[in-house]
Tab-separated table of C-alpha atoms and ligand atoms in Angstrom:
chain	number	residue	atom	x	y	z
A	1	MET	CA	32.271	-45.592	51.290
A	2	HIS	CA	32.420	-49.369	51.606
A	3	THR	CA	29.449	-49.392	53.978
A	4	TYR	CA	27.508	-47.029	51.731
A	5	LEU	CA	28.014	-49.219	48.662
A	6	ALA	CA	27.274	-52.372	50.659
A	7	GLU	CA	24.048	-50.867	52.018
A	8	ASN	CA	23.058	-50.205	48.430
A	9	GLY	CA	23.615	-53.794	47.442
A	10	VAL	CA	27.250	-54.078	46.386
A	11	ALA	CA	29.790	-55.264	48.944
A	12	ALA	CA	32.448	-55.163	46.272
A	13	LEU	CA	35.566	-54.778	48.355
A	14	THR	CA	35.798	-57.288	51.142
A	15	SER	CA	39.559	-57.400	51.570
A	16	GLN	CA	41.884	-54.850	53.122
A	17	PHE	CA	42.902	-51.956	50.948
A	18	GLN	CA	46.326	-50.361	50.976
A	19	ILE	CA	46.563	-46.568	50.782
A	20	ALA	CA	49.874	-44.831	50.141
A	21	VAL	CA	49.934	-41.195	51.221
A	22	ASN	CA	52.668	-38.637	50.563
A	23	PHE	CA	55.203	-41.186	49.405
A	24	THR	CA	56.609	-39.697	46.222
A	25	GLN	CA	58.000	-36.500	44.727
A	26	ASP	CA	56.962	-37.614	41.247
A	27	PRO	CA	54.650	-34.791	40.140
A	28	GLN	CA	52.521	-37.258	38.164
A	29	LEU	CA	51.499	-38.915	41.442
A	30	ALA	CA	52.320	-36.266	44.049
A	31	CYS	CA	49.802	-33.848	42.524
A	32	ASN	CA	47.215	-36.514	41.883
A	33	ALA	CA	45.452	-39.546	43.278
A	34	ALA	CA	44.948	-42.928	41.680
A	35	TYR	CA	43.528	-46.406	42.102
A	36	ILE	CA	46.223	-48.816	40.989
A	37	GLY	CA	44.717	-52.215	41.731
A	38	ASP	CA	44.090	-53.169	45.373
A	39	ALA	CA	45.721	-49.906	46.423
A	40	ILE	CA	45.163	-46.158	46.327
A	41	VAL	CA	47.871	-43.541	45.950
A	42	VAL	CA	47.124	-40.088	47.358
A	43	GLY	CA	49.659	-37.320	46.824
A	44	LEU	CA	51.069	-34.371	48.712
A	45	CYS	CA	51.611	-31.747	46.013
A	46	ASP	CA	54.629	-29.646	46.944
A	47	MET	CA	54.643	-27.926	43.557
A	48	ALA	CA	51.523	-25.992	44.516
A	49	THR	CA	52.009	-22.790	46.530
A	50	PRO	CA	51.079	-23.387	49.240
A	51	SER	CA	51.365	-27.149	48.950
A	52	VAL	CA	48.137	-29.126	49.016
A	53	ASN	CA	47.459	-32.572	50.380
A	54	PHE	CA	45.038	-34.656	48.333
A	55	ALA	CA	44.350	-36.826	51.385
A	56	TYR	CA	42.324	-33.961	52.869
A	57	ASP	CA	39.929	-33.893	49.911
A	58	SER	CA	37.600	-36.650	51.043
A	59	VAL	CA	35.650	-36.929	47.798
A	60	ILE	CA	38.881	-37.686	45.938
A	61	VAL	CA	39.691	-40.588	48.243
A	62	MET	CA	36.108	-41.830	47.846
A	63	HIS	CA	36.433	-41.442	44.060
A	64	GLU	CA	39.487	-43.701	44.033
A	65	TYR	CA	37.819	-46.192	46.362
A	66	THR	CA	34.845	-46.366	44.001
A	67	HIS	CA	37.235	-47.191	41.162
A	68	GLY	CA	38.169	-50.192	43.265
A	69	ALA	CA	34.516	-51.202	43.590
A	70	VAL	CA	34.093	-50.921	39.812
A	71	ASP	CA	37.281	-52.911	39.328
A	72	LYS	CA	35.896	-55.733	41.461
A	73	THR	CA	32.485	-55.820	39.736
A	74	SER	CA	31.930	-54.696	36.143
A	75	GLN	CA	35.676	-54.190	35.561
A	76	LEU	CA	35.009	-51.369	33.156
A	77	ALA	CA	38.002	-51.227	30.880
A	78	MET	CA	40.439	-48.463	30.294
A	79	PRO	CA	40.809	-47.360	26.647
A	80	SER	CA	40.699	-50.272	24.218
A	81	VAL	CA	40.184	-50.844	20.515
A	82	ASP	CA	37.055	-52.090	18.759
A	83	ASP	CA	36.021	-52.284	15.105
A	84	TRP	CA	35.806	-48.495	14.934
A	85	GLY	CA	39.123	-47.661	16.561
A	86	LEU	CA	40.084	-46.349	19.973
A	87	MET	CA	37.151	-46.703	22.316
A	88	GLY	CA	37.273	-44.930	25.662
A	89	MET	CA	33.678	-44.980	26.848
A	90	PRO	CA	34.092	-47.759	29.469
A	91	GLY	CA	36.822	-45.669	31.072
A	92	ALA	CA	34.545	-42.626	30.981
A	93	LEU	CA	31.751	-44.633	32.637
A	94	ASN	CA	34.246	-45.729	35.273
A	95	GLU	CA	35.053	-42.082	36.022
A	96	ALA	CA	31.357	-41.200	35.996
A	97	TYR	CA	30.504	-43.783	38.649
A	98	ALA	CA	33.546	-42.750	40.707
A	99	ASP	CA	32.160	-39.197	40.762
A	100	PHE	CA	28.472	-40.041	41.112
A	101	PHE	CA	28.420	-42.401	44.108
A	102	PRO	CA	30.619	-40.247	46.376
A	103	SER	CA	28.525	-37.221	45.395
A	104	THR	CA	25.309	-38.964	46.418
A	105	PHE	CA	26.947	-40.159	49.657
A	106	LEU	CA	28.147	-36.645	50.514
A	107	ASN	CA	25.094	-34.937	49.000
A	108	ASP	CA	27.558	-32.694	47.201
A	109	PRO	CA	28.124	-32.597	43.412
A	110	VAL	CA	31.477	-30.792	43.642
A	111	ILE	CA	34.585	-32.888	42.992
A	112	GLY	CA	37.942	-31.583	44.232
A	113	ARG	CA	36.851	-28.454	46.041
A	114	HIS	CA	39.930	-28.558	48.294
A	115	VAL	CA	42.680	-29.331	45.807
A	116	ALA	CA	41.435	-27.804	42.548
A	117	PRO	CA	42.112	-24.125	43.430
A	118	ALA	CA	45.596	-24.990	44.691
A	119	ILE	CA	46.626	-26.669	41.439
A	120	GLY	CA	45.095	-24.084	39.135
A	121	MET	CA	41.935	-25.924	38.104
A	122	GLY	CA	39.490	-23.312	39.321
A	123	PRO	CA	36.942	-23.793	42.098
A	124	SER	CA	36.595	-27.537	41.435
A	125	MET	CA	37.759	-30.333	39.194
A	126	ARG	CA	34.214	-31.216	38.213
A	127	ASN	CA	30.736	-30.183	39.283
A	128	LEU	CA	27.934	-32.627	38.489
A	129	ASP	CA	25.465	-29.753	38.481
A	130	ASP	CA	27.117	-28.698	35.204
A	131	PHE	CA	25.152	-30.803	32.759
A	132	HIS	CA	27.149	-32.367	29.931
A	133	GLY	CA	25.504	-33.955	26.904
A	134	CYS	CA	26.354	-36.599	24.355
A	135	PRO	CA	27.854	-36.286	21.785
A	136	ASP	CA	28.521	-32.533	22.011
A	137	ASP	CA	30.639	-32.805	25.167
A	138	LEU	CA	32.688	-35.839	24.162
A	139	VAL	CA	36.348	-34.861	24.075
A	140	GLY	CA	38.182	-38.185	24.380
A	141	GLU	CA	39.433	-37.746	27.952
A	142	SER	CA	37.863	-40.143	30.439
A	143	HIS	CA	37.262	-37.709	33.320
A	144	ASP	CA	35.736	-35.116	31.002
A	145	ASP	CA	33.661	-37.654	29.086
A	146	GLY	CA	32.557	-39.154	32.376
A	147	ARG	CA	30.746	-35.903	33.158
A	148	ILE	CA	28.107	-36.891	30.614
A	149	TRP	CA	26.916	-39.951	32.521
A	150	ALA	CA	27.682	-38.532	35.964
A	151	SER	CA	25.768	-35.291	35.410
A	152	ALA	CA	22.816	-37.154	33.865
A	153	ASN	CA	22.610	-39.472	36.861
A	154	TRP	CA	23.024	-36.552	39.266
A	155	ALA	CA	20.161	-34.740	37.509
A	156	ALA	CA	18.017	-37.865	37.877
A	157	PHE	CA	19.048	-38.152	41.535
A	158	LYS	CA	17.904	-34.590	42.173
A	159	ALA	CA	14.699	-35.067	40.191
A	160	SER	CA	13.907	-38.109	42.348
A	161	ASN	CA	14.287	-35.975	45.491
A	162	LYS	CA	17.521	-37.860	46.135
A	163	ASP	CA	15.786	-41.203	46.408
A	164	PRO	CA	18.172	-43.920	47.689
A	165	GLN	CA	16.411	-46.363	45.362
A	166	LEU	CA	17.849	-44.458	42.404
A	167	VAL	CA	21.367	-44.861	43.808
A	168	LYS	CA	20.703	-48.562	44.228
A	169	ALA	CA	19.423	-48.837	40.648
A	170	VAL	CA	22.471	-47.037	39.222
A	171	LEU	CA	24.760	-49.259	41.267
A	172	GLU	CA	23.006	-52.411	40.077
A	173	ALA	CA	23.253	-51.157	36.495
A	174	MET	CA	26.983	-50.570	36.897
A	175	VAL	CA	27.529	-54.080	38.216
A	176	SER	CA	25.584	-55.541	35.281
A	177	LEU	CA	27.786	-53.928	32.631
A	178	SER	CA	30.418	-55.818	30.706
A	179	SER	CA	33.934	-54.452	30.764
A	180	THR	CA	33.686	-53.382	27.129
A	181	PRO	CA	30.641	-52.649	24.931
A	182	PRO	CA	29.476	-55.163	22.332
A	183	SER	CA	31.526	-55.013	19.168
A	184	LEU	CA	29.961	-52.985	16.426
A	185	THR	CA	29.907	-55.170	13.331
A	186	PRO	CA	30.118	-55.460	10.394
A	187	ARG	CA	33.303	-53.508	9.862
A	188	PRO	CA	32.753	-50.718	7.316
A	189	SER	CA	34.277	-51.357	3.926
A	190	PRO	CA	35.119	-48.902	1.140
A	191	CYS	CA	33.445	-51.367	-1.269
A	192	ARG	CA	29.966	-51.109	0.199
A	193	SER	CA	27.915	-48.931	2.480
A	194	PRO	CA	28.245	-49.850	6.127
A	195	ALA	CA	25.223	-50.984	8.044
A	196	PRO	CA	23.488	-48.130	9.852
A	197	ILE	CA	25.033	-47.583	13.253
A	198	PRO	CA	22.907	-46.357	16.140
A	199	ARG	CA	23.899	-42.980	17.450
A	200	ALA	CA	25.866	-43.899	20.506
A	201	CYS	CA	28.131	-42.247	23.012
A	202	TRP	CA	31.156	-44.280	22.063
A	203	ARG	CA	31.044	-43.200	18.428
A	204	PRO	CA	30.412	-39.450	18.113
A	205	SER	CA	29.034	-38.380	14.771
A	206	THR	CA	30.952	-35.097	14.872
A	207	ARG	CA	34.394	-34.141	16.042
A	208	PRO	CA	34.421	-32.800	19.612
A	209	THR	CA	34.526	-29.025	19.750
A	210	ARG	CA	35.169	-28.402	23.443
A	211	ALA	CA	38.737	-28.221	24.684
A	212	THR	CA	39.840	-30.439	27.530
A	213	ALA	CA	39.574	-28.644	30.872
B	1	LIG	ZN1	39.119	-41.483	38.507
């Protein structure tokens, strides 16, 4: 994954990376995988019957590695607060890139094909062929909201006949982002009408209607 990202213009991770595999019985980590800052944790889920090892699901390891590349470049933030309240779109973009780049590398839009059935999530965790739109598919959970940007980029990748230049452009765009979006000002006041706000992913105009998967 490092070579793939470097060949596309971003040698983001140039130092050694620690990976902890099968080291905990904590179900929050044992049945999961995570990038935790210069390290990746990959679990062996004994609560599944039969147990399932996340280390054997290559796209999941690549997903976490890509989080590291994002962390070393645009540093897209986890949920934060802006003038309008809790704002999770940078985290959703982070998840989107962590799904998109491994999918283009593997030429496979399915995320979690190995582990998802074992932990009761159906045939996959996410499938980028399932198009998600904004704002109808915003639900406030970063992995789910990330499907919007990931599936749009995957659709563009397919429409380009899987042109490597598109991957390079998406990667360059990711690197160019700031960790949080520009603040939306002025703050709305009950004493006057707020300035018109552009319809944007990080501020849905309607409440989400789709349940979290
Ligand atoms: Zn992730």
